[in-house]
Tab-separated table of C-alpha atoms and ligand atoms in Angstrom:
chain	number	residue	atom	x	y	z
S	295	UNK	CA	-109.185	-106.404	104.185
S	296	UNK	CA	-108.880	-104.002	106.963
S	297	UNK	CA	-110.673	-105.702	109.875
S	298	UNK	CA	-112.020	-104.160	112.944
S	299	UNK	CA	-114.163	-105.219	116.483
S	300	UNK	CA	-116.524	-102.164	117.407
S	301	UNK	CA	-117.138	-102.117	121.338
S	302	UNK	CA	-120.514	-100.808	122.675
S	303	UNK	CA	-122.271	-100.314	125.517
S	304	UNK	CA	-125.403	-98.636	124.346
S	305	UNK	CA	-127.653	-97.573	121.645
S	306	UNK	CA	-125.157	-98.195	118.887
S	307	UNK	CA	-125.934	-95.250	116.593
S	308	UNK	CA	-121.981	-95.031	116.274
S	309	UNK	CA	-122.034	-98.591	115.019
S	310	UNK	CA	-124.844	-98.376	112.940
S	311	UNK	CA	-123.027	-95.419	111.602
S	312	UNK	CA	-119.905	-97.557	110.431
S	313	UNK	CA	-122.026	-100.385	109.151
S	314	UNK	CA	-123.750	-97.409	106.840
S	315	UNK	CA	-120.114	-95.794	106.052
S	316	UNK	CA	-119.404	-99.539	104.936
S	317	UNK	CA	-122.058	-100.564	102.744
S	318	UNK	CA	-122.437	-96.971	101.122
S	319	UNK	CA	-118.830	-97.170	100.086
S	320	UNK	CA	-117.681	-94.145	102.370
S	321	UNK	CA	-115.379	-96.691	104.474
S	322	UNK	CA	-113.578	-99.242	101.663
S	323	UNK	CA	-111.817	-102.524	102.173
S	324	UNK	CA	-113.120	-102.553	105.639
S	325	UNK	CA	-115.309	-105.117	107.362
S	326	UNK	CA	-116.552	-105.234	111.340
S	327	UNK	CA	-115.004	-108.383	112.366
S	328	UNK	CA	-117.121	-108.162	115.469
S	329	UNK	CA	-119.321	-106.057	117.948
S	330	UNK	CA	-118.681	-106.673	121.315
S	331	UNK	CA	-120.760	-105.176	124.182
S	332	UNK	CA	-120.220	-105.426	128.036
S	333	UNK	CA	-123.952	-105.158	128.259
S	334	UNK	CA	-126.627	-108.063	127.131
S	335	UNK	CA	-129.358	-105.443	126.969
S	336	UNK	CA	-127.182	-103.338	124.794
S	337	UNK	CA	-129.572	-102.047	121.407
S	338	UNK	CA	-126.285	-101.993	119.420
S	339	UNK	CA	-125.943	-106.226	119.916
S	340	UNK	CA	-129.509	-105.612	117.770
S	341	UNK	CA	-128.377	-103.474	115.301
S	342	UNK	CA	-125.330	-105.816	114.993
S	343	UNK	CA	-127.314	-108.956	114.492
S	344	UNK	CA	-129.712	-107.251	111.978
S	345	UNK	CA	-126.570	-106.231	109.999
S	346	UNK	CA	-125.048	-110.035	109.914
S	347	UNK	CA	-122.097	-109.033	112.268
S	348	UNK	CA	-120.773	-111.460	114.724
S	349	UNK	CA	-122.183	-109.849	118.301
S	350	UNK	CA	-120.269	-111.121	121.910
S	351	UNK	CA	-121.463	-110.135	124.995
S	352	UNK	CA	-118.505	-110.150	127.838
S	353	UNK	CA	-121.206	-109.334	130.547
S	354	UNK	CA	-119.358	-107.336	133.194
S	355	UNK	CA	-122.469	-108.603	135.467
S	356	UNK	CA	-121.605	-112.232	134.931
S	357	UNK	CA	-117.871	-112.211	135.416
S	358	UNK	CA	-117.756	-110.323	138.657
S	359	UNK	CA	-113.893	-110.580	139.324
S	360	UNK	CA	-112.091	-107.589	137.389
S	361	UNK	CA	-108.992	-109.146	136.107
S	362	UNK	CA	-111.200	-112.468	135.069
S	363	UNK	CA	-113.220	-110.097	133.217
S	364	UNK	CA	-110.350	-108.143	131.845
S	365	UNK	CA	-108.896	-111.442	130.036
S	366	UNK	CA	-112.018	-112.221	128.772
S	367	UNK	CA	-112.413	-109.475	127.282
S	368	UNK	CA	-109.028	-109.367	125.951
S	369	UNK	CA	-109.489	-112.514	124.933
S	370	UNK	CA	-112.832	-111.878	122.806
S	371	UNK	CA	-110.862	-109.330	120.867
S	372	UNK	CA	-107.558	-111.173	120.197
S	373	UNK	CA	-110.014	-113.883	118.779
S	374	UNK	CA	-111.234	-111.916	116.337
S	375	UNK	CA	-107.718	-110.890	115.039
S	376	UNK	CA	-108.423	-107.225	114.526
S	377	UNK	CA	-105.905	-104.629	112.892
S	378	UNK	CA	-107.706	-101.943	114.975
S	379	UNK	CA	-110.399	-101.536	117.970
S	380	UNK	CA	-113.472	-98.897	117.972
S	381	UNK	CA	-114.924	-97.550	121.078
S	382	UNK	CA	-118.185	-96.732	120.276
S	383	UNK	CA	-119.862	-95.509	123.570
S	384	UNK	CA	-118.021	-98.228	125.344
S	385	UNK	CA	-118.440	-97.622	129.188
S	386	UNK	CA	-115.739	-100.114	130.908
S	387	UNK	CA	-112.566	-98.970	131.083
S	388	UNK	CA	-110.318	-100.701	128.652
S	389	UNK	CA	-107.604	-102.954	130.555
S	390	UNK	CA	-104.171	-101.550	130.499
S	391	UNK	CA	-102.484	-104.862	129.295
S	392	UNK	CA	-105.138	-104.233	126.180
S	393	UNK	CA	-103.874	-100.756	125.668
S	394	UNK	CA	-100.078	-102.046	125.715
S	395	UNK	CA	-100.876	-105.066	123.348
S	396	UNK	CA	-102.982	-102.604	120.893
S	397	UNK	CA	-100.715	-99.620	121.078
S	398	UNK	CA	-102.164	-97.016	118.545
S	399	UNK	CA	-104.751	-99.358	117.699
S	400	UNK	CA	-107.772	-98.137	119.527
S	401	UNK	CA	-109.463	-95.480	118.944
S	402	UNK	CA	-112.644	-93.618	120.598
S	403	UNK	CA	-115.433	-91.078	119.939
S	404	UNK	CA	-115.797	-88.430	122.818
S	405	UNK	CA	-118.534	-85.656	122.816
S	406	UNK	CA	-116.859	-83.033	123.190
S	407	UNK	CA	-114.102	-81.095	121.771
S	408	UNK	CA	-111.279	-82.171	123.997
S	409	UNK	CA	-109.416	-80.811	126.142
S	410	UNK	CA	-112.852	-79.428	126.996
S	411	UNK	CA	-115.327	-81.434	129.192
S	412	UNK	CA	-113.409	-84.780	129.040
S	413	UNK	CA	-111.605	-87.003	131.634
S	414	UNK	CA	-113.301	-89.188	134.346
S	415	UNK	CA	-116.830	-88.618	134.851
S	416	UNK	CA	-117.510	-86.945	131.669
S	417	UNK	CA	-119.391	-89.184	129.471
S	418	UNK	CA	-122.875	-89.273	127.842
S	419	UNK	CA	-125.354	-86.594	128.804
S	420	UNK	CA	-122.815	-85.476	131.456
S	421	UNK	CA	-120.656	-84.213	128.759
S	422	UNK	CA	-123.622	-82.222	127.490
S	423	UNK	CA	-124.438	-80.607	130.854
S	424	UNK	CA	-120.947	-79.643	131.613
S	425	UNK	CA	-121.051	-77.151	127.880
S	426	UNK	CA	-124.255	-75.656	128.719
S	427	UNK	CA	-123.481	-74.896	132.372
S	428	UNK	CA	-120.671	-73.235	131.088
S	429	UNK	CA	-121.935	-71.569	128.569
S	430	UNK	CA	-119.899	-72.446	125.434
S	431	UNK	CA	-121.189	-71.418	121.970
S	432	UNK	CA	-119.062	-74.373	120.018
S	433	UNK	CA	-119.218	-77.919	121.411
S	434	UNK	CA	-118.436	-81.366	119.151
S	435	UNK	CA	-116.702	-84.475	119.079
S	436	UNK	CA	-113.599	-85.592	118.695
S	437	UNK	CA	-111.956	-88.858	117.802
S	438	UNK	CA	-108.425	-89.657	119.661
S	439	UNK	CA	-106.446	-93.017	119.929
S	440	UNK	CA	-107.096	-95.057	123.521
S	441	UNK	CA	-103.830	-94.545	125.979
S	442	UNK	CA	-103.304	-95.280	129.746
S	443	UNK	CA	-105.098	-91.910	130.725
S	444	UNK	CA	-108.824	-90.777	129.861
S	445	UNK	CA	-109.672	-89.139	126.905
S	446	UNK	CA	-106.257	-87.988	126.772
S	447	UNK	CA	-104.413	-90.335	123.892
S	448	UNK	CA	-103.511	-88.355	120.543
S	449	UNK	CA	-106.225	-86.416	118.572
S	450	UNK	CA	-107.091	-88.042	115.256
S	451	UNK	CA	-110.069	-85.746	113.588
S	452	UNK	CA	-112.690	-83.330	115.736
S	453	UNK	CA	-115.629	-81.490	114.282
S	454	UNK	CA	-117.216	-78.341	116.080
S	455	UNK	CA	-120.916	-77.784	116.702
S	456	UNK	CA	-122.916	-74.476	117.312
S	457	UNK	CA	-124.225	-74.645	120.477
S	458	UNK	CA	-128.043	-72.804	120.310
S	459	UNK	CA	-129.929	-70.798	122.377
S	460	UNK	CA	-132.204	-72.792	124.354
S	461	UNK	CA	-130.176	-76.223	124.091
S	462	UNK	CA	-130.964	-78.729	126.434
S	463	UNK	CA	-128.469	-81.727	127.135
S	464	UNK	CA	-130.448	-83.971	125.040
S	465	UNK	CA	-131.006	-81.084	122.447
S	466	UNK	CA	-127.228	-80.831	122.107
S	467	UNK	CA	-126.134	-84.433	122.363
S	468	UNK	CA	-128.516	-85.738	119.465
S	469	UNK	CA	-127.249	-82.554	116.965
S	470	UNK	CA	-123.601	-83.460	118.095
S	471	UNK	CA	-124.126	-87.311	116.961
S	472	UNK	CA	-125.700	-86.015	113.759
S	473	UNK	CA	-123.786	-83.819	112.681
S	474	UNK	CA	-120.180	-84.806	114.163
S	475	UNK	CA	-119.718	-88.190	115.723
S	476	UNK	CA	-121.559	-89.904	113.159
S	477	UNK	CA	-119.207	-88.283	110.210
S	478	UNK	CA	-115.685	-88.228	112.563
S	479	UNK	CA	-115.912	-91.968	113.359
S	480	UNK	CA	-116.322	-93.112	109.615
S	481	UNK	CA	-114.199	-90.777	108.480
S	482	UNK	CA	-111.060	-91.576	111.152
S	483	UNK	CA	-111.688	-95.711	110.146
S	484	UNK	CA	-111.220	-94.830	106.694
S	485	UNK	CA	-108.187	-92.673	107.197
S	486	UNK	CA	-106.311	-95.348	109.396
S	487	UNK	CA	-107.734	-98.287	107.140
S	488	UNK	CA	-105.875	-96.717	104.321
S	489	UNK	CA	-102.926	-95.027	106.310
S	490	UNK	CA	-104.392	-91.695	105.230
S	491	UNK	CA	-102.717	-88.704	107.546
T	745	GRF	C1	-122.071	-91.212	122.092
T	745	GRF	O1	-122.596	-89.981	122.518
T	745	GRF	C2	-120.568	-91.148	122.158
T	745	GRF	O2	-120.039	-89.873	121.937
T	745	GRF	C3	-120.277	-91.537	123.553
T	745	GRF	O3	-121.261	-92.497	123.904
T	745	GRF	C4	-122.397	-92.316	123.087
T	745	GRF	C5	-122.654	-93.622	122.398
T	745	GRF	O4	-123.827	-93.562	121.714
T	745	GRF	N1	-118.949	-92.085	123.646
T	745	GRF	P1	-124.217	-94.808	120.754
T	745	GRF	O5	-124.239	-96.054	121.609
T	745	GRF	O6	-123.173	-94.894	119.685
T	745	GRF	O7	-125.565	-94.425	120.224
């Protein structure tokens, strides 16, 4: 059994996307070891709980010192003796000793269809903003594995998006989710849990 944790900050669509991929059959031989968010308020702890899956909260407000919290949340993934880590809209940046210890074994969902609009200080709605003030007519999302930089580890799957007349950031973001992150994520889990190229 392929076993992965799923780290979240927020909503948690992305999860709730993987626990659908799961139980529909999409993603086989797979099973979220556990969710862990960096924020108690997070919706996705919710969604996590509803679906049966062990939730952790490594509260970044409660363990103020930055290597303490880096070990602890090292520490909350080792436990759960994962053969691969998801970011799923997870905001803190992952500890380099984590990125050594899971070489090739992390992998994240960016907005965007990277190189474009990616790096520090592009994330959420800001990623959104950044393709309309430009003016692109193709956005997306891409999926890459998690290396020492940002957003710049090896591209695994991407998915391009029209881009409509009249878009605004929120406009944009939700039909990216729908129509690419949702379907990249799944599809990338199922491809590494079965060592699909
Ligand atoms: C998504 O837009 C994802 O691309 C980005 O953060 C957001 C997370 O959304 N990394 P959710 O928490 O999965 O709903």
């Amino acid at each position: 059994m392929f076993r992965i944790a799923v780290m979240v900050s927020g909503g948690g669509t992305n999860l709730q996307a993987i626990i659908d991929a799961i139980d529909s059959g999409k993603i086989t031989d797979t099973e979220i070891a556990v969710v862990i968010s960096n924020n108690a308020d997070a919706y996705a702890l919710e969604r996590a709980k509803k679906a049966g899956i062990n939730a952790v909260c490594v509260s970044r407000k409660e363990i103020s010192d930055r290597d303490a919290y880096n070990k602890a949340l090292i520490a909350a993934v080792d436990e759960a003796n994962v053969d691969l880590v998801v970011l799923a809209g997870f905001l803190v940046v992952i500890p380099e000793e984590m990125i050594q210890k899971y070489r090739n074994r992390i992998i994240n969902i960016h907005p965007s269809l990277i190189p474009s609009f990616c790096g520090t200080g592009y994330y959420g709605l800001k990623v959104h903003e950044a393709a309309l003030a430009r003016g692109v007519k193709v956005s997306g999302a891409t999926v890459h594995f998690v290396d020492e930089g940002t957003d710049t580890g090896p591209i695994i799957l991407q998915k391009a998006v029209e881009v409509k007349d009249g878009d605004t950031p929120e406009v944009l973001q939700r039909r990216i989710m729908e129509e690419a992150e949702w379907k990249l994520l799944p599809q990338a889990i199922q491809m590494l849990a079965h060592k699909e190229s």
